[in-house]
Amino acid sequence: MKLPLFATLALATSLALAADNGALQSGLDRAGFDSGVRAQDDLFRHANGTWIRNTPIPADKPEFGGFIELRDRSDERVRKLVEELSAKDAPAGSVEQKIGSFYRAYMDEAAIDRAGLAPLQPWLAQIDALKTKGELAALLGRLQGLSSTPVEPWVDADAKEPTVNRAQLWQGGLGMPDRDYYLSDNERYAKARTAYREYLQTLLRLGGSADPDGGATAVYALERRLAQAHWTRVDNRDPQKTYNPMAVPALAKAAPGFDWAAFFKAADLPRIDRVVVSQPSYAKSFAATVKSVPLPTWKLYLRAQLLNGSAKLLPKEFRDARFAFRGKALLGLEQEKPRWQDATQALDAALGEAVGQVYVARYFPPENKARMQTLVTNLLAAYDESIDGLTWMGPRTRQFARDKLARYVQKIGYPEVWRDYGKLEIRDGDALGNAVRAGRFEWERVARKAGRPVDRREWLLTPQNVNAYYNPSLNEIVFPAAILEPPFFDAKADDAVNYGAIGAIIGHEISHGFDDTGSQYDGEGMLRNWWTDADRKAFSALGDKLVAQYNQYEPLPGHKLNGKLTLGENIADLSGLQIAYKAYRRSLGGKPAPVIDGLSGDERFYLGWAQAWRSKTRPERALHLLTIDTHSPDEFRANGAAVNSDGFHSTFGTKPGDKMFKPSEERIRIW
């Protein structure tokens, strides 16, 4: 099924719709270039080298770059809005009162210090009162929305019945970011383990444990046992492996030793007909661990997890201990981020769409949404054209691919229907209580969806988030308001850089529907095979080449990229760049692009792409991301996609001997 004619014609529409009538700007930061590095050798450093040398990472950040600058801008805007609301005498129970009270309470560290552990005592008392493993199962259920637990239920569209929400179960419960932090012999992980054990000791000591050293040892040993059973992040990317629906009695039989019925009942999921168990072997190992590990150890574990999860809203000693581990040891931070920025991010989790309504009214005028709609339509049409030109895909699969693309849903800026926070109680001077009630309020909202039809109007991000996503079960691409800003989109700039930045980001999200996991879902969002065997084999072979390419990159000495973990994002980067370039060339309508700042349109396109990934990262954070992140580090996102782009090579005239030269026959062309 082809896209409508108007979408194809829209490709000739200029993106610089709001540009000044005078001379167009390039949209590039020429001062950040490094003339000592040729684009043919390193596009990323050619476009960003001077900026990298001269820009320190702020003391309170693990990394810095365009995305972080834009997130800071969004946070500053939210801060301004919230402080305005906080200064008003809003009616009790109104959204304005709740936003203001939440923010004021979060910022009142003196009141938090005075409260001590009192706000947490009801939950600590429940932990202390545990007498049986059945009571343990029920408490783990009640803790949803408040604390990390070894098994984490969720409710989302059933992958093979995407119109219905189904309860799902995921592995969890680790205090460190990933299983590798517990199991790897690498020196950097070993240092993190030492810091974590010290943090556990501090939490238990401050929490009143009689033997914090012994308790920390027991808790760490329990977590390590859980980590040994955790699936790897590569395995967790496989939607077929992680789709294991079963009735609760069947789960109890497959994973004996844990009272699953009591757990789900206490987690507000008492009548689920079945649950999708994402990691069955982990569920079995977890249940066996519950049976074999003494109850006192579980009580220590729950206490440590609850204190850790609440530490930002506990007295200063807890906050300092948390920063020493999570800030310094894990991320390499020199100082904490400003308290107000923590507050805005906590507010996003608690009342995000309420804040988003105010944000959109102030900062996202209708014309911004119209520009974004034009951008998305242009990129979808370019993708449709690209599918027609694939040489590795047969006509039957190609028809299904076009049909899926034609069914994409676009969500831009903000949701059509805002969430109702009427029943959420927010009080002045009760920071931790507000967070507890907000966490439970959100979990209860999620739990109520089980067994009900999927609400396709729902958003997973708030408008003030600088991010975007593709949801395979809804076959939708979603772009919150806050991402349509410089450096990704600049209405005063020429089209080339806008296509290279926001255009490639849009193309990236579109491409996720056709990456190694997204391509397993059809146009209705159902997990099913719509490929011929030959076409899937050809696609997998191209993916294998991309895995091999990225496996060679070494962001940290001794730490190479995991090409399998990052494959989906690398496919989306490569395809997004290719599609954005085609869309840019088509937008010229056969006319030559203007030369601006001595640069051709094609040069500006690729330099805009490289500057969109401008960033610096601390080594500790780099290790963290290499372990948990499905995205490649930014410099390899910029160069790794460009090196496979025919347009890059023709634009910069690469030749043998150039570090980024890649013979035409070796370039990886997917979508």
XYZ file of C-alpha atoms in Angstrom:
671
model
C 0.000 0.000 0.000
C 1.550 3.285 -1.105
C 1.487 6.458 0.928
C -1.083 9.039 -0.233
C 0.000 11.364 -3.011
C -0.011 14.415 -0.733
C 2.698 12.833 1.419
C 4.926 12.339 -1.590
C 4.344 15.881 -2.799
C 5.164 17.188 0.670
C 8.765 16.145 0.118
C 9.216 19.263 -1.969
C 8.189 21.473 0.960
C 11.011 23.421 2.607
C 11.651 22.807 6.298
C 12.727 26.389 6.907
C 9.102 27.450 7.010
C 9.660 30.122 9.613
C 13.054 31.319 8.457
C 13.754 35.022 8.130
C 13.406 36.491 4.636
C 17.009 37.618 4.764
C 20.122 35.474 4.367
C 19.721 31.984 5.744
C 21.982 30.815 8.519
C 23.823 27.537 8.177
C 22.709 26.368 11.624
C 26.231 25.080 12.289
C 28.562 26.037 15.118
C 31.644 26.750 13.040
C 33.618 27.701 16.153
C 33.332 24.105 17.342
C 34.953 22.688 14.192
C 38.492 21.326 14.239
C 40.253 22.302 11.019
C 43.134 20.017 11.965
C 40.931 16.943 11.522
C 39.591 16.139 8.068
C 35.985 15.035 7.692
C 37.314 12.176 5.557
C 39.251 10.870 8.575
C 36.849 11.608 11.449
C 33.585 13.390 10.714
C 32.657 13.611 14.391
C 35.889 15.354 15.457
C 36.032 17.513 12.362
C 32.632 18.935 13.331
C 33.200 18.943 17.111
C 36.914 18.738 17.927
C 37.434 22.314 19.141
C 34.234 22.161 21.178
C 35.441 18.904 22.764
C 38.819 20.401 23.693
C 37.431 23.625 25.103
C 34.267 22.481 26.826
C 34.528 20.975 30.295
C 31.905 18.559 31.529
C 30.008 20.415 34.281
C 30.870 19.114 37.747
C 27.303 17.910 38.340
C 26.939 15.986 35.073
C 28.206 12.586 33.915
C 28.180 13.739 30.289
C 27.573 16.887 28.309
C 26.448 17.807 24.815
C 23.505 18.923 22.701
C 20.954 16.607 24.283
C 22.019 17.620 27.799
C 21.923 21.332 26.941
C 18.407 20.923 25.602
C 17.322 18.936 28.669
C 18.736 21.664 30.899
C 16.749 24.230 28.919
C 13.569 22.212 29.380
C 14.256 21.808 33.105
C 14.836 25.564 33.458
C 11.526 26.256 31.765
C 9.739 23.811 34.059
C 11.435 25.403 37.048
C 10.190 28.825 36.036
C 6.660 27.569 35.514
C 6.603 25.652 38.789
C 8.015 28.515 40.828
C 5.328 30.760 39.408
C 2.688 28.238 40.446
C 4.319 27.772 43.858
C 4.077 31.496 44.536
C 0.317 31.495 44.004
C -2.317 30.685 46.590
C -3.945 27.903 44.579
C -7.202 26.242 45.708
C -6.684 23.087 47.758
C -6.858 19.975 45.592
C -6.254 21.846 42.334
C -3.536 20.751 39.949
C -1.755 24.068 40.598
C -1.751 23.384 44.347
C -0.396 19.873 43.839
C 2.422 21.003 41.563
C 3.388 23.843 43.902
C 3.185 21.760 47.082
C 5.184 18.876 45.589
C 7.952 21.198 44.428
C 8.123 23.220 47.665
C 8.249 20.099 49.814
C 10.978 18.540 47.667
C 13.074 21.696 47.959
C 12.679 21.967 51.753
C 15.730 20.002 52.862
C 15.503 21.372 56.408
C 12.054 19.842 56.825
C 13.301 16.578 55.333
C 16.168 16.520 57.831
C 13.803 17.161 60.742
C 11.447 14.383 59.668
C 14.202 11.768 59.750
C 12.961 8.250 59.031
C 9.472 8.929 60.372
C 7.771 9.106 56.929
C 9.232 5.704 56.073
C 8.449 3.993 59.373
C 5.113 2.442 58.287
C 6.923 0.577 55.521
C 9.965 -0.304 57.623
C 7.562 -1.673 60.232
C 5.946 -3.918 57.625
C 9.381 -5.298 56.763
C 10.231 -5.892 60.430
C 6.882 -7.639 61.021
C 7.424 -10.317 58.346
C 7.115 -13.813 59.812
C 6.635 -16.095 56.788
C 7.709 -16.340 53.157
C 4.055 -15.936 52.163
C 3.983 -12.572 53.927
C 7.219 -11.716 52.094
C 5.507 -12.383 48.745
C 2.590 -10.134 49.665
C 4.877 -7.313 50.804
C 6.830 -7.493 47.542
C 3.521 -6.956 45.787
C 2.588 -3.967 47.958
C 5.969 -2.347 47.318
C 5.231 -1.802 43.614
C 5.632 1.872 42.806
C 7.769 2.426 45.907
C 10.860 0.262 45.767
C 12.833 -2.041 43.506
C 11.844 -5.695 43.898
C 13.433 -8.887 42.477
C 10.442 -9.438 40.184
C 8.778 -6.406 38.646
C 5.247 -6.634 37.253
C 4.012 -4.288 34.560
C 0.967 -3.967 32.321
C 1.249 -3.291 28.605
C -0.120 -4.401 25.256
C 0.124 -8.143 24.707
C 2.696 -8.601 21.939
C 0.536 -11.156 20.125
C -2.810 -9.606 21.039
C -1.910 -5.889 20.867
C -5.426 -4.567 21.444
C -5.460 -5.984 25.003
C -3.342 -4.985 28.002
C -1.685 -7.944 29.717
C 0.165 -8.278 33.009
C 3.872 -8.852 32.434
C 6.745 -9.900 34.668
C 10.341 -8.729 34.380
C 13.552 -9.512 36.260
C 14.776 -6.872 38.713
C 16.010 -6.242 42.209
C 19.658 -5.268 41.650
C 21.142 -2.277 43.445
C 23.815 -1.854 40.768
C 23.018 -1.107 37.112
C 23.454 -4.572 35.596
C 24.504 -8.162 36.206
C 27.985 -7.403 34.818
C 28.706 -5.151 37.795
C 28.402 -8.226 40.020
C 29.964 -10.860 37.787
C 32.748 -9.285 35.708
C 36.376 -9.515 36.834
C 37.236 -6.180 35.219
C 38.933 -3.696 37.553
C 36.374 -0.933 36.945
C 33.518 -3.225 37.950
C 35.481 -4.398 41.000
C 35.842 -0.787 42.177
C 32.114 -0.291 41.774
C 31.450 -3.410 43.867
C 33.617 -2.093 46.679
C 31.809 1.237 46.632
C 28.432 -0.496 46.599
C 29.196 -2.645 49.630
C 30.271 0.493 51.482
C 27.016 2.161 50.468
C 24.976 -0.796 51.731
C 26.804 -0.646 55.058
C 26.038 3.062 55.383
C 22.366 2.631 54.526
C 21.895 -0.147 57.055
C 23.830 1.717 59.754
C 21.826 4.902 59.275
C 18.663 2.795 59.123
C 19.316 1.372 62.574
C 20.584 -2.140 61.783
C 22.471 -3.810 64.623
C 25.164 -5.290 62.355
C 25.471 -3.124 59.222
C 28.701 -4.772 58.044
C 27.307 -8.286 58.270
C 24.006 -7.115 56.835
C 25.709 -5.523 53.840
C 27.612 -8.739 53.149
C 24.385 -10.771 53.262
C 22.480 -8.339 51.053
C 25.275 -8.194 48.493
C 25.471 -12.006 48.368
C 21.716 -12.190 47.767
C 21.879 -9.630 44.960
C 24.796 -11.428 43.361
C 22.769 -14.622 43.349
C 19.935 -12.779 41.618
C 22.413 -11.295 39.131
C 23.713 -14.745 38.210
C 20.197 -15.699 37.110
C 19.507 -12.454 35.217
C 19.278 -12.706 31.452
C 21.764 -10.636 29.486
C 20.582 -7.444 27.830
C 21.165 -9.029 24.440
C 18.768 -11.876 25.279
C 16.258 -9.372 26.648
C 16.133 -7.629 23.253
C 14.589 -10.719 21.648
C 10.788 -10.253 21.648
C 10.164 -13.935 20.900
C 12.337 -15.189 23.764
C 10.732 -12.801 26.225
C 7.140 -13.644 25.221
C 6.082 -16.476 27.531
C 2.423 -16.154 28.529
C 1.113 -18.488 31.216
C -1.637 -18.673 33.798
C -0.637 -17.911 37.376
C -1.076 -21.577 38.486
C 1.212 -22.617 35.619
C 3.783 -20.060 36.754
C 3.558 -21.413 40.299
C 4.237 -24.898 38.952
C 7.123 -23.760 36.724
C 8.693 -21.582 39.454
C 7.875 -23.210 42.813
C 8.906 -21.790 46.173
C 7.227 -18.380 45.900
C 3.578 -17.524 46.551
C 2.805 -15.984 43.172
C -0.926 -15.670 43.843
C -0.292 -13.665 47.026
C 2.222 -11.490 45.185
C -0.143 -10.581 42.338
C -3.078 -10.030 44.685
C -1.070 -7.610 46.820
C 0.199 -5.897 43.648
C -3.401 -5.011 42.693
C -3.476 -7.738 40.039
C -5.766 -10.287 41.732
C -7.789 -11.463 38.736
C -5.324 -11.688 35.855
C -6.052 -14.620 33.550
C -2.423 -14.935 32.543
C 0.890 -13.161 32.784
C 3.658 -12.774 30.202
C 6.815 -14.014 31.927
C 9.745 -12.341 30.223
C 12.542 -14.465 31.700
C 11.141 -17.877 32.788
C 14.484 -19.258 33.964
C 15.017 -16.178 36.132
C 11.534 -16.525 37.641
C 12.350 -20.139 38.533
C 15.705 -19.189 40.057
C 14.169 -16.286 41.994
C 11.465 -18.530 43.476
C 14.110 -21.059 44.531
C 16.120 -18.242 46.105
C 13.094 -17.117 48.106
C 12.689 -20.656 49.393
C 16.334 -21.164 50.349
C 17.478 -17.766 51.638
C 16.549 -17.103 55.297
C 13.814 -14.566 55.977
C 16.118 -12.271 58.041
C 18.321 -11.803 54.963
C 15.295 -10.867 52.862
C 14.266 -8.345 55.508
C 17.712 -6.743 55.374
C 17.532 -6.688 51.569
C 14.124 -5.003 51.553
C 15.264 -2.445 54.112
C 18.342 -1.581 52.046
C 16.331 -1.296 48.818
C 13.691 0.920 50.438
C 16.290 3.215 51.989
C 18.206 3.419 48.716
C 15.098 4.252 46.709
C 14.080 6.944 49.206
C 17.543 8.381 49.917
C 17.037 11.700 48.096
C 14.106 12.420 50.422
C 15.787 11.298 53.641
C 18.138 13.260 55.948
C 21.441 14.630 54.673
C 23.560 11.614 55.674
C 21.444 9.413 53.397
C 21.609 11.928 50.555
C 25.378 12.210 50.878
C 25.827 8.438 50.936
C 23.686 8.049 47.854
C 25.689 10.650 45.957
C 29.003 9.083 47.014
C 27.944 5.838 45.345
C 25.498 6.700 42.575
C 27.052 10.044 41.716
C 30.796 9.711 42.296
C 31.513 5.987 42.086
C 29.133 5.045 39.273
C 29.090 8.233 37.200
C 32.269 10.110 38.179
C 30.409 13.258 39.269
C 32.257 15.939 41.203
C 29.172 17.500 42.754
C 25.435 16.914 42.911
C 23.101 18.485 40.414
C 21.135 21.456 41.760
C 18.293 20.425 44.046
C 15.772 22.276 41.874
C 16.689 20.093 38.899
C 16.145 16.945 40.918
C 12.813 18.422 41.948
C 11.672 19.083 38.375
C 12.564 15.525 37.374
C 10.774 14.050 40.386
C 7.800 16.215 39.517
C 7.862 14.790 35.990
C 7.464 11.295 37.434
C 4.716 12.323 39.862
C 2.627 14.886 37.951
C 4.300 14.937 34.548
C 1.292 15.482 32.315
C -0.112 18.173 34.613
C 3.169 20.041 34.239
C 3.163 19.202 30.525
C -0.128 21.019 29.969
C 1.363 24.227 31.332
C 4.623 23.657 29.420
C 2.870 23.179 26.083
C 0.702 26.262 26.562
C 3.813 28.377 27.182
C 6.459 26.869 24.907
C 4.858 24.860 22.076
C 2.789 27.058 19.761
C 0.596 25.419 17.086
C 3.031 26.341 14.314
C 5.724 24.194 15.957
C 3.452 21.178 15.747
C 2.668 21.977 12.106
C 6.396 22.117 11.251
C 6.975 18.791 12.953
C 4.056 17.216 11.087
C 5.587 18.359 7.802
C 8.945 16.911 8.806
C 7.484 13.553 9.776
C 5.369 13.334 6.609
C 8.434 14.097 4.487
C 10.489 11.392 6.150
C 7.720 8.781 5.950
C 7.352 9.440 2.238
C 11.115 9.128 1.721
C 11.082 5.836 3.598
C 8.258 4.548 1.409
C 10.273 5.407 -1.683
C 13.344 3.733 -0.209
C 11.465 0.474 0.371
C 10.619 0.382 -3.341
C 14.300 0.508 -4.187
C 15.517 -2.336 -1.950
C 17.506 -4.946 -3.837
C 17.805 -7.475 -1.004
C 14.048 -7.760 -0.331
C 11.510 -9.612 -2.463
C 8.166 -8.170 -3.636
C 5.958 -10.015 -1.103
C 7.866 -8.801 1.966
C 8.243 -5.368 0.398
C 4.461 -5.080 0.111
C 4.034 -5.950 3.798
C 6.729 -3.397 4.690
C 4.939 -0.644 2.757
C 1.663 -1.605 4.406
C 3.238 -1.374 7.854
C 4.751 2.021 7.081
C 1.392 3.323 5.829
C -0.180 2.344 9.167
C 2.293 4.348 11.287
C 0.599 6.573 13.861
C 2.206 9.978 14.483
C 2.071 11.576 17.928
C 3.590 15.016 18.046
C 4.031 17.462 20.896
C 1.524 16.341 23.524
C -1.300 13.850 24.150
C -4.858 14.443 23.017
C -6.201 13.466 26.445
C -4.395 14.494 29.627
C -4.148 12.299 32.723
C -6.389 13.042 35.677
C -4.537 13.562 38.968
C -7.686 14.399 40.942
C -7.324 11.512 43.414
C -3.601 12.036 44.062
C -3.004 13.661 47.444
C -0.055 16.071 47.636
C 0.727 17.851 50.897
C 2.944 20.752 51.858
C 5.988 19.762 53.893
C 5.724 16.021 53.166
C 8.282 15.342 50.457
C 8.676 11.609 51.034
C 4.976 11.082 51.639
C 4.214 12.855 48.367
C 6.648 10.608 46.502
C 5.195 7.477 48.114
C 1.630 8.455 47.276
C 2.589 9.466 43.735
C 4.420 6.171 43.178
C 1.463 4.148 44.398
C -0.977 6.314 42.421
C 0.923 5.637 39.209
C 1.272 1.915 39.888
C -2.458 1.578 40.617
C -3.209 3.369 37.330
C -0.998 0.894 35.476
C -2.434 -2.149 37.301
C -6.009 -1.140 36.457
C -5.213 -1.551 32.748
C -4.728 -5.328 33.046
C -7.207 -7.185 30.852
C -8.642 -3.966 29.430
C -8.427 -2.659 25.851
C -5.276 -0.716 24.988
C -5.782 3.051 25.037
C -3.992 4.164 21.893
C -4.089 7.778 23.070
C -1.699 7.100 25.944
C 1.834 8.550 25.918
C 4.933 7.040 27.553
C 6.774 10.384 27.764
C 5.686 13.819 28.914
C 5.853 16.839 26.560
C 8.801 18.369 28.438
C 10.985 15.295 27.777
C 13.832 15.725 25.294
C 13.425 12.351 23.659
C 11.405 10.397 21.109
C 10.352 6.781 20.673
C 8.806 4.104 18.502
C 6.278 1.741 20.128
C 6.057 -1.539 18.171
C 2.802 -2.753 19.745
C 1.011 0.432 18.693
C 3.136 0.949 15.558
C 3.551 4.595 16.501
C 6.288 7.235 16.440
C 6.174 9.788 19.241
C 7.942 13.166 19.420
C 7.417 15.247 22.593
C 7.347 19.029 22.308
C 10.710 19.663 23.937
C 12.808 17.992 21.226
C 11.730 20.432 18.495
C 14.373 22.977 19.502
C 17.922 23.931 18.490
C 20.337 22.221 18.051
C 18.003 19.643 16.500
C 15.623 22.010 14.749
C 16.253 25.693 14.052
C 13.572 27.580 12.147
C 16.116 30.281 11.236
C 18.500 27.805 9.654
C 18.772 26.409 6.158
C 17.088 23.071 5.463
C 20.287 21.041 5.184
C 21.262 21.094 8.860
C 17.665 20.615 9.986
C 17.417 17.493 7.843
C 20.775 16.239 9.138
C 19.717 16.732 12.774
C 15.981 16.475 13.513
C 15.320 14.834 10.135
C 17.699 11.990 10.935
C 16.191 11.672 14.424
C 12.729 11.318 12.887
C 14.136 8.821 10.402
C 15.744 6.971 13.302
C 12.398 6.496 15.071
C 10.666 5.479 11.845
C 13.429 2.936 11.260
C 12.857 1.274 14.626
C 9.760 -0.319 13.137
C 12.136 -2.089 10.756
C 15.141 -2.841 12.967
C 16.015 -6.366 14.134
C 13.280 -6.374 16.813
C 10.714 -3.887 15.465
C 10.635 -5.758 12.160
C 9.131 -8.733 13.983
C 5.887 -6.773 14.517
C 3.366 -6.184 11.744
C 1.398 -3.062 10.864
C -1.215 -3.840 13.536
C 1.472 -4.106 16.214
C 1.303 -7.901 16.414
C 4.416 -9.977 17.022
C 4.363 -12.269 13.986
C 6.558 -13.195 11.049
C 5.533 -11.310 7.898
C 8.826 -12.023 6.107
C 9.776 -14.687 3.604
C 12.590 -16.905 4.865
C 14.942 -15.650 2.153
C 14.316 -11.985 2.946
C 14.746 -12.480 6.692
C 18.003 -14.309 6.021
C 19.242 -11.451 3.819
C 18.232 -8.879 6.448
C 19.970 -10.837 9.221
C 23.140 -11.053 7.128
C 23.188 -7.254 6.806
C 22.667 -7.002 10.574
C 25.587 -9.358 11.172
C 27.826 -7.045 9.160
C 26.720 -4.097 11.271
C 27.389 -6.084 14.461
C 30.918 -6.843 13.221
C 31.535 -3.171 12.417
C 30.474 -1.894 15.831
C 32.221 -4.712 17.703
C 35.509 -3.120 16.601
C 34.871 0.222 18.304
C 36.595 0.690 21.691
C 35.182 3.652 23.656
C 37.217 2.769 26.765
C 40.570 0.955 26.836
C 39.762 -2.733 27.139
C 36.030 -2.193 26.618
C 34.712 -2.679 23.105
C 31.159 -2.038 22.022
C 28.685 -4.907 22.044
C 27.382 -4.851 18.489
C 24.538 -7.242 19.288
C 23.289 -5.137 22.192
C 23.340 -1.960 20.103
C 22.189 -3.507 16.818
C 18.660 -2.080 16.818
C 19.854 1.451 17.506
C 22.664 1.146 14.975
C 20.198 0.020 12.289
C 17.975 2.977 13.185
C 20.910 5.420 13.058
C 22.126 4.118 9.715
C 18.663 4.001 8.164
C 17.586 7.318 9.660
C 20.610 9.056 8.169
C 20.062 7.479 4.756
C 16.372 8.397 4.692
C 16.976 11.947 5.917
C 19.558 12.466 3.164
C 17.149 11.230 0.501
C 14.414 13.468 1.902
C 16.764 16.455 1.876
C 17.788 15.869 -1.723
C 14.153 15.527 -2.773
C 13.237 18.724 -0.885
C 15.465 20.698 -3.257
C 13.048 19.980 -6.084
C 15.859 19.593 -8.583
C 17.349 23.000 -7.754
C 20.888 23.447 -6.429
C 21.249 24.069 -2.716
C 22.684 27.446 -1.721
C 26.296 27.663 -0.620
C 26.373 29.030 2.942
C 29.563 29.780 4.886
C 31.482 28.232 2.008
C 29.757 24.884 2.480
C 27.537 23.029 0.041
C 24.126 21.770 1.095
C 25.343 18.175 1.290
C 28.314 19.182 3.429
C 26.019 21.066 5.795
C 23.705 18.049 5.991
C 26.438 15.691 7.190
C 28.039 18.275 9.465
C 24.608 18.927 10.983
C 24.295 15.187 11.587
C 27.700 15.067 13.313
C 27.026 18.139 15.465
C 23.721 16.662 16.620
C 25.790 13.971 18.403
C 28.246 16.420 19.967
C 29.070 15.173 23.466
C 31.678 14.343 26.096
C 31.387 11.574 28.697
C 33.170 10.735 31.944
C 34.886 7.291 31.972
C 32.655 6.005 34.785
C 29.549 7.000 32.873
C 30.972 5.523 29.672
C 31.372 2.156 31.422
C 27.838 2.450 32.782
C 26.431 3.110 29.309
C 28.495 0.382 27.652
C 26.952 -2.048 30.125
C 23.298 -1.024 30.030
C 22.664 1.154 26.975
C 21.364 -0.175 23.665
C 22.729 2.976 21.980
C 26.318 3.295 20.826
C 28.408 6.179 22.219
C 27.714 9.380 20.306
C 30.930 9.585 18.279
C 30.337 6.083 16.937
C 26.724 6.924 16.189
C 27.958 9.835 14.067
C 30.812 8.089 12.282
C 29.423 4.548 12.230
C 26.388 5.548 10.194
C 28.205 8.046 7.970
C 30.869 5.562 6.913
C 28.140 3.455 5.268
C 26.473 6.418 3.567
C 27.128 6.802 -0.153
C 26.212 10.468 0.162
C 28.928 11.047 2.755
C 31.618 9.550 0.539
C 30.531 11.455 -2.572
C 30.156 14.711 -0.635
C 33.615 14.637 0.906
C 35.374 12.729 -1.872
C 36.839 10.008 0.338
C 39.519 7.824 -1.165
C 41.714 4.886 -0.096
C 43.961 5.967 2.773
C 41.319 8.167 4.406
C 40.373 6.769 7.805
C 36.649 6.887 6.998
C 36.984 5.503 3.489
C 34.968 2.359 2.897
C 34.773 0.780 -0.550
C 31.330 0.958 -2.110
C 30.950 -2.819 -2.197
C 31.573 -3.030 1.583
C 29.094 -0.350 2.643
C 26.096 -1.635 4.577
C 22.823 -0.505 3.032
C 19.701 -1.702 4.830
C 16.688 0.604 4.373
